[in-house]
Each structure stands twice: as structure tokens, then as C-alpha cells.
Amino acid sequence: MTRPTVLVYHADPAYAALVRAPRGRVVVRRAATPSEAEPLAAETDVLYAWQFPRHLYAKAARLRWLQVMGAGVDWALAPELPPGVVVTRAPGVFGPWMAEYVVGWCSWVTQRMAAYREAQRQRRWIDHVLPDRLRGKTLVIVGLGDIGRAIARAARALGMRVLGVSRTGRPVREAERVWRVGALGTALRQADFVVVLLPLTPDTRGLVDAAALAAMKPTAWLLNVARGAVVDEAALLDALRARRLAGAILDVFATEPLPPHHPFWQLDNVVITPHISGPSTPEEIAPIFNDNLARWLAGRPLRHVVDRKAGY
Ligand code: GLV
């Protein structure tokens, strides 16, 4: 029997180097660019990829399973992906990274880090400026999957009050109260910090809209670490310009890289980071892929299967 082919699609060769199949029962191919992937697509049974070019799905007639090297699967679930292909994601590894990102940037706000650094540049001793505490502040987490709950635990350890919003509104141990997405405004009204974590699906596109932003306090900060398009960026821009929000920490954008002329770059109440809050690393993703690969070869059910209808 011919060995199945795994196509590893990533610029970092470590992803392919860390693939381990029981008794070498697969052929591993690697592609770093669309043109490298194109001639390999037709012979691919398993795709292990980040942002695989969707126009190549049509050429991948043998494709059975796509393991995404990340948390979000919006790019993978393109209409061109044949219905029979199973998509799996990589949960569990991003929560700890993103908890540090969120707590770190919330502390950047309350510890007035920008102000002290600026004063240092000017050799000014600004002892009239005092930091604030995270303890007692309310963090609203919109999206309570494994990442949201990891962030909630870190925030609670610092004494923050954690509220949640999710599709189902189901209570979770990590949040004092959880609302359904339909009651987003009720939750946001209470927030000092809001973290957006929902996956991008047809239901969540533009969910954080002008009305949701208007519900927030003018002293509150918005952190988007999900996908740019979950937030109505034009409405956010208006709210930030009018200072109806204190500020935003943005790691994701509807268009990435954020174009140089984009008005977000100029706002002093916006922090821009380049989609790094939950980085994928070959070492952290490989065990998830290798475990699933052993299952796939043994004909056992895969773990972390995406509900393609729900979109996450
Ligand atoms: C990054 O955005 C990811 O989805 O893992």
C-alpha cells in the first residue's frame, strides 16, 4: 500500500522536522509558499498548515484531513474546502500566552507605563502620577473557550472581577456570570476591560458594533485578540477618536498587515501589536499533530475536530 502524504505548509522548517509518524508510515512533504504547494496538492492526504491558499483546495482531490497550526480556523473553512475534509485545530497551547498578553497590557494601562517612560525620556520626576490597581477592576471576556478561561484564571488570580459572554451563555467556573451574545451590551456596560476572543464566523462578523461600543464606559479599554472583523473597525475608530472609550489594544485587524495609511496607527489611545498575542510554535503544536496523526493512521477518531457548520 502506498504511504499517505502529509503536506506541511509553513515557512518554518521546524514544523515538518517535528512530524513523527508511527514506524514512518507517512511521506512528509514541505511547502513554504503557494507556488511550492501547488504541485504537491494533488498527492496530499493530510494537510498540516497555517493559512493554506484556498485556491489550492480544488487541486487537493485526495485531501482527507486538515490540521490547523493555530486556534482560529476561519481561513481554513473556505467554501472551496470539500465537505468531506475533517478539520482539526490546536487548542490548549494559546491560553497561557494570551493570558500573559492580556494581563500584561491591562497592567500597562493601570501601571501607567507609557507615562513613566515618556517622563523618563524628558528627565521628569512625575510623582503626582500614581498607578492604579487591577484588583477590583471588571474584565469582560467575550468568548469563553479554553483561551478565554485561561485568561479568566490569570485575571482572577490578580483579584479582577471576571464576567463572560458566550454563544450559549452557559455558566463557567472561571466567570462570576455569563451572558449570551444577545446580551452583549449588558455585560460590556460593566467592564473596565473587554477582551474579544470569539472565533470569526458569519454570526460573529461585526458583532462588536457601534451599539456594543456605546455600551462601554468612557474609561474602559477594549482588547481584540480574536479577529479584526469581529469588531466593526469603523465604529471603533469613531469611538476612539471621540474618546467615548479610553483606548484599545489591538492585535488583529480586518486587513493584515495593517496598511501604513490606516488611521489606527496615529491614535494615541491605540496600541497596535502585529498578531502576536498567541503565537504558534512548532514545539507546542507538534505534539497535538503527532497525536492526531497516530490516531488517523490507526483509524481512530481525531481530537479537536472543528464543527464546520458552526465555524469553530
Ligand atoms: C492565530 O490567530 C490563531 O488562530 O492561532
XYZ file of C-alpha atoms and ligand atoms in Angstrom:
317
model
C 0.000 0.000 0.000
C 1.338 3.458 -0.790
C 2.123 5.590 2.206
C -0.160 8.604 2.728
C 1.380 12.006 2.116
C 1.407 14.763 4.714
C 1.954 18.244 3.312
C 3.372 20.629 5.898
C 2.640 24.184 4.814
C 4.678 26.742 6.739
C 7.773 28.882 6.213
C 9.388 27.465 9.367
C 11.003 24.092 8.519
C 10.761 23.010 12.172
C 7.083 22.092 11.709
C 7.976 19.408 9.172
C 11.079 18.340 11.103
C 8.978 17.583 14.188
C 6.437 15.355 12.420
C 6.598 11.854 13.900
C 4.524 9.054 12.418
C 4.482 5.551 13.930
C 7.049 3.453 12.024
C 7.484 6.193 9.420
C 4.162 5.345 7.865
C 3.761 8.640 6.042
C 5.623 10.626 3.419
C 6.246 14.160 4.646
C 6.434 16.973 2.113
C 7.031 20.592 2.870
C 5.974 23.812 1.168
C 6.571 27.371 2.286
C 4.786 29.273 -0.478
C 1.707 28.839 -2.665
C 3.872 28.056 -5.694
C 5.744 25.354 -3.762
C 2.464 23.871 -2.538
C 0.722 23.876 -5.896
C 2.480 20.844 -7.489
C 2.150 18.886 -4.200
C -1.559 19.488 -3.577
C -2.828 16.644 -5.779
C -0.897 13.973 -3.854
C -1.727 15.329 -0.362
C -3.815 13.194 2.007
C -3.177 15.210 5.143
C -2.501 18.907 5.364
C -0.724 20.378 8.393
C -0.893 24.079 7.705
C -1.227 27.714 8.563
C -3.141 29.862 6.050
C -3.047 27.382 3.210
C -4.030 29.134 -0.018
C -7.699 28.367 -0.559
C -7.415 28.262 -4.356
C -5.349 25.084 -3.953
C -8.110 23.165 -2.154
C -9.638 22.384 -5.559
C -6.411 20.637 -6.598
C -6.248 18.533 -3.411
C -8.604 15.754 -4.513
C -7.086 13.229 -2.054
C -7.248 15.517 0.977
C -8.999 13.886 3.952
C -7.820 15.834 6.979
C -6.527 19.350 7.655
C -4.762 20.048 10.957
C -4.601 23.780 11.566
C -1.457 25.064 13.309
C -3.380 27.532 15.399
C -6.510 28.447 17.296
C -8.604 30.145 14.632
C -9.939 28.167 11.673
C -11.741 30.928 9.755
C -9.145 30.867 6.933
C -9.391 27.080 6.672
C -13.170 26.892 6.333
C -13.292 28.489 2.903
C -16.224 27.476 0.699
C -13.697 25.769 -1.604
C -12.809 23.203 1.096
C -14.509 19.939 0.043
C -17.220 18.921 2.542
C -15.647 15.571 3.412
C -12.386 17.040 4.768
C -12.111 16.863 8.564
C -10.593 19.996 10.105
C -8.877 19.900 13.482
C -7.459 22.773 15.466
C -4.852 23.142 18.187
C -6.442 24.168 21.471
C -4.692 24.281 24.826
C -1.455 25.980 23.860
C -2.602 29.563 23.301
C -4.344 30.281 26.601
C -1.155 30.707 28.632
C 0.394 33.022 26.001
C -2.721 35.118 25.658
C -3.318 35.331 29.394
C 0.116 36.939 29.750
C -0.628 39.275 26.839
C -3.943 40.400 28.334
C -2.727 40.774 31.898
C 0.437 42.457 30.598
C -1.406 45.091 28.555
C -4.040 45.661 31.260
C -1.104 46.321 33.604
C 0.427 48.634 31.013
C -2.743 50.703 31.380
C -3.072 50.628 35.171
C 0.642 50.951 35.888
C 0.802 53.999 33.573
C 3.857 52.528 31.921
C 3.712 54.814 28.906
C 3.565 57.910 31.129
C 6.612 56.954 33.218
C 8.658 56.033 30.159
C 7.745 59.304 28.481
C 8.639 61.234 31.651
C 11.964 59.400 31.782
C 12.729 60.495 28.225
C 12.138 64.071 29.401
C 14.058 63.561 32.715
C 10.905 64.489 34.645
C 10.082 63.075 38.103
C 6.278 62.755 37.896
C 5.420 61.680 41.431
C 1.972 63.248 41.125
C 1.060 60.484 38.669
C 0.034 57.339 40.515
C -0.593 53.862 39.176
C -3.961 52.163 39.574
C -4.778 48.578 40.600
C -6.134 45.698 38.548
C -7.622 44.305 41.746
C -11.336 45.075 41.765
C -11.471 46.020 38.075
C -14.029 44.216 35.922
C -12.818 42.215 32.953
C -15.454 41.078 30.470
C -14.307 38.182 28.316
C -16.291 37.789 25.107
C -15.707 34.159 24.136
C -15.160 31.564 26.829
C -13.361 28.701 25.143
C -10.110 27.329 26.512
C -8.292 30.609 25.819
C -10.941 32.781 27.447
C -10.994 30.599 30.523
C -7.176 30.679 30.816
C -7.307 34.476 30.689
C -10.081 34.456 33.293
C -7.966 32.393 35.702
C -4.982 34.730 35.342
C -7.163 37.804 35.853
C -8.867 36.336 38.890
C -5.512 35.491 40.421
C -4.856 39.237 40.405
C -8.195 39.979 42.047
C -10.044 41.129 38.935
C -13.765 40.505 38.687
C -14.389 38.364 35.611
C -17.631 38.357 33.650
C -18.225 36.462 30.435
C -20.179 36.447 27.219
C -20.573 33.367 25.064
C -22.821 31.967 22.352
C -24.614 29.684 24.794
C -24.407 31.829 27.930
C -23.571 28.649 29.848
C -22.017 29.335 33.256
C -18.331 28.507 33.665
C -16.382 28.180 36.892
C -13.963 30.911 35.862
C -16.524 33.717 35.467
C -18.820 35.263 38.045
C -21.598 35.477 35.466
C -22.002 34.649 31.780
C -24.391 36.295 29.326
C -25.429 35.143 25.891
C -24.101 37.111 22.931
C -27.541 38.710 22.570
C -26.973 40.483 25.903
C -23.504 41.739 24.952
C -24.347 45.343 25.839
C -25.457 44.406 29.366
C -22.097 42.788 30.002
C -19.996 45.461 28.310
C -21.632 48.217 30.341
C -19.896 46.856 33.441
C -16.421 46.470 32.004
C -13.198 48.260 32.793
C -11.525 45.994 30.248
C -13.139 43.949 27.475
C -11.310 41.111 25.755
C -12.703 39.964 22.412
C -11.971 36.284 21.776
C -14.849 34.951 19.690
C -13.990 32.997 16.553
C -14.800 34.755 13.278
C -17.925 33.160 11.798
C -20.838 34.572 9.793
C -22.605 35.079 13.159
C -19.783 36.989 14.835
C -18.646 39.209 11.946
C -19.100 42.802 13.118
C -20.637 41.659 16.400
C -18.834 44.305 18.441
C -20.605 47.128 16.640
C -21.355 50.772 17.350
C -24.117 49.861 19.815
C -21.876 47.466 21.751
C -19.088 50.038 21.897
C -21.562 52.697 23.027
C -22.476 50.481 25.980
C -18.890 50.637 27.281
C -17.790 53.184 29.871
C -15.659 56.060 28.542
C -12.917 54.876 30.920
C -12.927 51.309 29.564
C -10.356 49.647 27.310
C -11.058 47.174 24.517
C -8.576 44.394 23.718
C -9.098 42.495 20.467
C -7.087 39.289 20.227
C -9.621 37.369 18.114
C -10.053 38.513 14.536
C -10.253 42.097 13.328
C -13.582 41.553 11.602
C -15.373 40.532 14.825
C -15.221 44.248 15.667
C -16.723 46.933 13.449
C -13.433 48.764 12.927
C -15.054 51.933 11.549
C -17.277 52.179 14.637
C -14.281 51.527 16.879
C -12.314 54.251 15.150
C -15.167 56.725 15.695
C -15.472 55.782 19.371
C -11.723 56.118 19.938
C -11.473 59.445 18.125
C -14.377 60.828 20.147
C -12.838 59.357 23.331
C -16.058 57.509 24.070
C -13.627 54.725 25.013
C -10.375 55.186 26.901
C -8.448 53.137 24.380
C -7.889 49.896 22.552
C -5.164 47.279 22.470
C -5.415 45.698 19.041
C -3.542 42.576 17.978
C -5.754 41.715 14.997
C -7.207 43.658 12.106
C -9.639 43.086 9.258
C -6.677 43.633 6.913
C -3.288 42.317 7.982
C -0.635 43.608 7.897
C -2.411 46.809 8.930
C -1.825 49.143 5.942
C 0.610 52.019 6.665
C -2.035 54.660 5.942
C -4.587 53.169 8.354
C -5.842 55.773 10.876
C -5.371 53.343 13.816
C -1.599 53.941 13.598
C -1.997 57.600 14.513
C -4.259 57.371 17.542
C -2.503 57.867 20.865
C -5.179 55.777 22.617
C -4.491 52.723 20.436
C -1.765 50.140 20.907
C -1.039 48.044 17.828
C 0.667 44.672 18.049
C 1.196 42.554 14.914
C -0.994 39.473 15.575
C 1.410 38.004 18.105
C -0.712 37.578 21.230
C -0.994 33.797 20.800
C 1.904 32.702 18.645
C 2.105 29.203 17.209
C 5.418 27.474 17.786
C 6.450 24.196 16.149
C 7.355 22.700 19.539
C 3.919 23.355 21.029
C 1.846 22.351 18.010
C 3.811 19.194 17.065
C 2.537 17.018 19.959
C -1.062 17.829 19.003
C -0.454 16.968 15.349
C 1.578 13.842 16.087
C -1.076 12.512 18.467
C -3.764 13.080 15.843
C -1.580 11.585 13.107
C -1.170 8.368 15.107
C -4.948 8.301 15.596
C -5.619 8.924 11.917
C -3.246 6.148 10.841
C -4.907 3.761 13.326
C -8.388 4.713 12.096
C -9.292 6.163 15.497
C -11.322 9.397 15.962
C -9.290 12.606 15.777
C -9.173 15.071 18.645
C -10.133 18.766 18.435
C -12.405 18.336 15.430
C -13.952 21.580 14.233
C -17.717 21.796 13.762
C -17.632 23.015 10.185
C -21.252 24.191 10.315
C -20.724 26.240 13.466
C -17.425 27.551 12.060
C -15.162 26.807 15.035
C -3.920 32.916 15.476
O -4.533 33.896 15.246
C -4.538 31.638 15.625
O -5.693 31.496 15.210
O -3.894 30.739 16.166
